[in-house]
mmCIF file of C-alpha atoms in Angstrom:
data_model
loop_
_atom_site.group_PDB
_atom_site.id
_atom_site.type_symbol
_atom_site.label_atom_id
_atom_site.label_comp_id
_atom_site.label_asym_id
_atom_site.label_seq_id
_atom_site.Cartn_x
_atom_site.Cartn_y
_atom_site.Cartn_z
ATOM 1 C CA MET T 692 103.470 82.676 125.292
ATOM 2 C CA PRO T 693 107.065 81.606 124.717
ATOM 3 C CA ASP T 694 109.793 83.131 126.864
ATOM 4 C CA PHE T 695 111.529 85.158 124.163
ATOM 5 C CA THR T 696 114.403 86.034 126.504
ATOM 6 C CA LYS T 697 115.678 82.471 126.044
ATOM 7 C CA ILE T 698 116.014 80.428 122.843
ATOM 8 C CA ASP T 699 114.576 77.078 124.004
ATOM 9 C CA TYR T 700 111.244 77.720 122.263
ATOM 10 C CA LEU T 701 113.036 77.613 118.886
ATOM 11 C CA ARG T 702 113.796 73.917 119.361
ATOM 12 C CA ASN T 703 110.140 73.011 118.735
ATOM 13 C CA GLY T 704 109.350 75.714 116.185
ATOM 14 C CA ASN T 705 109.202 75.762 112.412
ATOM 15 C CA GLU T 706 112.138 74.573 110.288
ATOM 16 C CA ARG T 707 113.892 77.942 110.199
ATOM 17 C CA GLN T 708 113.509 78.331 113.969
ATOM 18 C CA LYS T 709 114.983 74.868 114.504
ATOM 19 C CA LYS T 710 117.951 75.760 112.269
ATOM 20 C CA ALA T 711 118.449 78.999 114.183
ATOM 21 C CA TYR T 712 118.367 77.048 117.449
ATOM 22 C CA GLU T 713 120.944 74.551 116.134
ATOM 23 C CA LEU T 714 123.231 77.360 114.975
ATOM 24 C CA LEU T 715 123.002 79.347 118.204
ATOM 25 C CA THR T 716 123.475 76.305 120.448
ATOM 26 C CA LYS T 717 126.236 74.769 118.305
ATOM 27 C CA HIS T 718 128.279 77.944 118.677
ATOM 28 C CA ARG T 719 127.084 78.500 122.279
ATOM 29 C CA PHE T 720 126.334 82.047 121.148
ATOM 30 C CA PHE T 721 124.073 83.060 124.011
ATOM 31 C CA GLU T 722 126.105 81.173 126.590
ATOM 32 C CA LYS T 723 129.399 82.826 125.618
ATOM 33 C CA LEU T 724 127.870 86.292 125.476
ATOM 34 C CA LYS T 725 125.432 86.010 128.399
ATOM 35 C CA GLU T 726 126.932 88.989 130.240
ATOM 36 C CA TYR T 727 125.419 91.184 127.499
ATOM 37 C CA SER T 728 121.874 89.775 127.994
ATOM 38 C CA PRO T 729 121.350 88.642 124.384
ATOM 39 C CA ILE T 730 117.852 88.221 122.977
ATOM 40 C CA LEU T 731 116.890 86.964 119.547
ATOM 41 C CA ALA T 732 114.422 89.585 118.303
ATOM 42 C CA GLY T 733 112.860 90.339 114.934
ATOM 43 C CA THR T 734 110.855 88.137 112.619
ATOM 44 C CA VAL T 735 112.259 84.632 113.169
ATOM 45 C CA PRO T 736 110.964 84.240 116.751
ATOM 46 C CA ILE T 737 107.414 85.221 115.767
ATOM 47 C CA GLU T 738 107.406 83.260 112.492
ATOM 48 C CA ILE T 739 106.993 86.101 110.025
ATOM 49 C CA ASP T 740 110.453 85.817 108.501
ATOM 50 C CA ILE T 741 110.951 85.400 104.782
ATOM 51 C CA ALA T 742 113.791 83.954 102.708
ATOM 52 C CA GLY T 743 116.900 85.979 103.463
ATOM 53 C CA SER T 744 115.649 87.326 106.804
ATOM 54 C CA ASP T 745 118.471 87.713 109.271
ATOM 55 C CA LEU T 746 118.725 86.685 112.882
ATOM 56 C CA ASP T 747 118.442 89.935 114.831
ATOM 57 C CA ILE T 748 120.299 89.580 118.106
ATOM 58 C CA ILE T 749 120.164 92.459 120.535
ATOM 59 C CA PHE T 750 122.620 93.071 123.351
ATOM 60 C CA GLU T 751 123.034 95.410 126.281
ATOM 61 C CA VAL T 752 126.375 97.059 125.556
ATOM 62 C CA ASP T 753 127.915 99.966 127.404
ATOM 63 C CA LEU T 754 129.445 101.677 124.389
ATOM 64 C CA ARG T 755 132.204 103.138 126.557
ATOM 65 C CA PHE T 756 133.480 99.548 126.561
ATOM 66 C CA GLU T 757 132.435 98.557 123.054
ATOM 67 C CA GLU T 758 135.896 97.174 122.301
ATOM 68 C CA ASP T 759 135.409 94.559 125.030
ATOM 69 C CA PHE T 760 132.145 93.479 123.395
ATOM 70 C CA LEU T 761 133.725 93.346 119.938
ATOM 71 C CA ASP T 762 136.668 91.400 121.347
ATOM 72 C CA ASP T 763 134.244 88.906 122.922
ATOM 73 C CA LEU T 764 132.469 88.503 119.588
ATOM 74 C CA MET T 765 135.744 88.008 117.718
ATOM 75 C CA PHE T 766 137.314 85.802 120.375
ATOM 76 C CA SER T 767 134.268 83.567 120.217
ATOM 77 C CA ARG T 768 134.888 83.327 116.457
ATOM 78 C CA PHE T 769 131.436 84.644 115.623
ATOM 79 C CA ILE T 770 132.506 87.510 113.436
ATOM 80 C CA PRO T 771 135.293 88.024 110.953
ATOM 81 C CA HIS T 772 137.958 90.522 111.998
ATOM 82 C CA ASP T 773 137.166 92.795 109.058
ATOM 83 C CA VAL T 774 133.459 93.275 109.786
ATOM 84 C CA ASP T 775 132.178 96.847 109.500
ATOM 85 C CA VAL T 776 130.665 98.294 112.646
ATOM 86 C CA GLU T 777 128.201 101.152 112.326
ATOM 87 C CA TYR T 778 127.122 103.578 115.030
ATOM 88 C CA PRO T 779 123.634 104.917 114.303
ATOM 89 C CA ILE T 780 121.941 107.394 116.610
ATOM 90 C CA ILE T 781 118.483 106.089 117.521
ATOM 91 C CA ASN T 782 116.198 108.281 119.632
ATOM 92 C CA GLY T 783 119.221 110.374 120.553
ATOM 93 C CA GLU T 784 121.254 107.374 121.722
ATOM 94 C CA LYS T 785 124.387 106.000 120.111
ATOM 95 C CA CYS T 786 124.022 102.331 119.206
ATOM 96 C CA MET T 787 126.128 99.830 117.339
ATOM 97 C CA THR T 788 125.221 97.449 114.554
ATOM 98 C CA LEU T 789 127.182 94.886 112.629
ATOM 99 C CA ASN T 790 126.199 92.307 110.081
ATOM 100 C CA PHE T 791 127.855 89.052 109.131
ATOM 101 C CA VAL T 792 127.049 85.527 108.018
ATOM 102 C CA LEU T 793 127.533 82.543 110.334
ATOM 103 C CA ASP T 794 127.113 79.069 108.847
ATOM 104 C CA GLY T 795 124.957 80.457 106.056
ATOM 105 C CA PHE T 796 122.693 82.515 108.343
ATOM 106 C CA PRO T 797 122.752 86.300 107.972
ATOM 107 C CA ILE T 798 123.058 87.830 111.430
ATOM 108 C CA GLU T 799 122.577 91.380 112.617
ATOM 109 C CA ILE T 800 124.001 92.390 115.970
ATOM 110 C CA PHE T 801 122.508 95.423 117.672
ATOM 111 C CA GLY T 802 124.045 96.820 120.826
ATOM 112 C CA GLN T 803 122.618 99.573 122.973
ATOM 113 C CA ASN T 804 123.355 100.810 126.481
ATOM 114 C CA LYS T 805 119.924 99.745 127.687
ATOM 115 C CA PRO T 806 118.563 96.462 129.073
ATOM 116 C CA THR T 807 117.570 94.266 126.145
ATOM 117 C CA ILE T 808 113.983 93.854 127.383
ATOM 118 C CA GLN T 809 113.639 97.657 127.230
ATOM 119 C CA GLN T 810 115.012 98.004 123.703
ATOM 120 C CA ASN T 811 112.576 98.837 120.912
ATOM 121 C CA ALA T 812 113.453 95.721 118.900
ATOM 122 C CA TYR T 813 112.238 93.535 121.772
ATOM 123 C CA LEU T 814 109.219 95.728 122.563
ATOM 124 C CA HIS T 815 108.171 95.812 118.895
ATOM 125 C CA MET T 816 108.488 92.036 118.643
ATOM 126 C CA MET T 817 106.358 91.531 121.747
ATOM 127 C CA ALA T 818 103.663 93.890 120.416
ATOM 128 C CA GLU T 819 103.757 92.192 117.013
ATOM 129 C CA TYR T 820 103.463 88.772 118.641
ATOM 130 C CA LYS T 821 100.382 89.870 120.608
ATOM 131 C CA ILE T 822 98.800 91.370 117.489
ATOM 132 C CA LEU T 823 99.476 88.180 115.519
ATOM 133 C CA GLN T 824 97.847 86.129 118.273
ATOM 134 C CA GLU T 825 94.785 88.393 118.244
ATOM 135 C CA LYS T 826 94.420 88.748 114.478
ATOM 136 C CA GLY T 827 95.141 85.171 113.438
ATOM 137 C CA GLU T 828 96.684 83.317 110.531
ATOM 138 C CA GLU T 829 95.167 85.358 107.691
ATOM 139 C CA PHE T 830 96.623 88.574 109.134
ATOM 140 C CA LYS T 831 99.983 86.852 109.602
ATOM 141 C CA GLN T 832 100.029 85.769 105.954
ATOM 142 C CA LYS T 833 99.249 89.344 104.861
ATOM 143 C CA ILE T 834 102.245 90.584 106.880
ATOM 144 C CA ILE T 835 104.470 87.953 105.242
ATOM 145 C CA GLU T 836 103.211 88.940 101.771
ATOM 146 C CA LEU T 837 103.967 92.609 102.442
ATOM 147 C CA LYS T 838 107.443 91.644 103.628
ATOM 148 C CA LYS T 839 107.993 89.653 100.413
ATOM 149 C CA GLN T 840 107.143 92.859 98.539
ATOM 150 C CA GLY T 841 110.027 94.581 100.330
ATOM 151 C CA ILE T 842 108.098 96.340 103.092
ATOM 152 C CA LYS T 843 109.828 96.300 106.469
ATOM 153 C CA THR T 844 108.088 94.661 109.423
ATOM 154 C CA GLU T 845 106.866 97.681 111.400
ATOM 155 C CA PRO T 846 105.561 99.519 108.304
ATOM 156 C CA ALA T 847 103.778 96.297 107.232
ATOM 157 C CA PHE T 848 101.958 96.198 110.576
ATOM 158 C CA GLY T 849 101.286 99.920 110.224
ATOM 159 C CA LEU T 850 99.682 99.455 106.806
ATOM 160 C CA LEU T 851 97.367 96.681 107.958
ATOM 161 C CA LEU T 852 96.475 98.343 111.252
ATOM 162 C CA GLY T 853 96.209 101.897 109.941
ATOM 163 C CA LEU T 854 98.966 103.187 112.203
ATOM 164 C CA GLU T 855 100.250 106.671 111.463
ATOM 165 C CA ASN T 856 103.705 106.077 112.967
ATOM 166 C CA PRO T 857 104.143 102.299 113.343
ATOM 167 C CA TYR T 858 107.518 102.517 115.096
ATOM 168 C CA GLU T 859 105.991 104.611 117.882
ATOM 169 C CA ASP T 860 102.444 103.271 117.796
ATOM 170 C CA LEU T 861 103.521 99.624 118.176
ATOM 171 C CA LEU T 862 105.166 100.566 121.477
ATOM 172 C CA LYS T 863 101.711 101.396 122.845
ATOM 173 C CA TYR T 864 100.477 97.814 122.440
#
């Protein structure tokens, strides 16, 4: 299994993974923001992304010091100064999200005051990876087809696996 806490595995992946690796290393994204324990989560690492899928990058951010994080992002020239930051409440916790495009790649930043390997985005990806390994290529293609129809990743897994609440049930894998 690849070490998803690093991005080296992308170097030898499919074309989109290789492009993601080039982008992230060219801008030294993970190196410059290492104090926030970044992890690339979502569909690209596990090869179920579709055209237009973004790079989901999760960070451990103490939101009492969110301005420091935003300054680090802006200082590193990753985000435009006019980007909109949203603050959703997820499972009772305030989080932050922002979206932008970097060298043609849509990117979503998600920050939460929790270690990245304990965040649901990472845990869901790990469960989905294990399921994909168990179920094989045909299952993977069905997930991709559902995603092309506009169904989000966790609900797509839920449909194929008969999960009542895929966001919660995937955490049990």
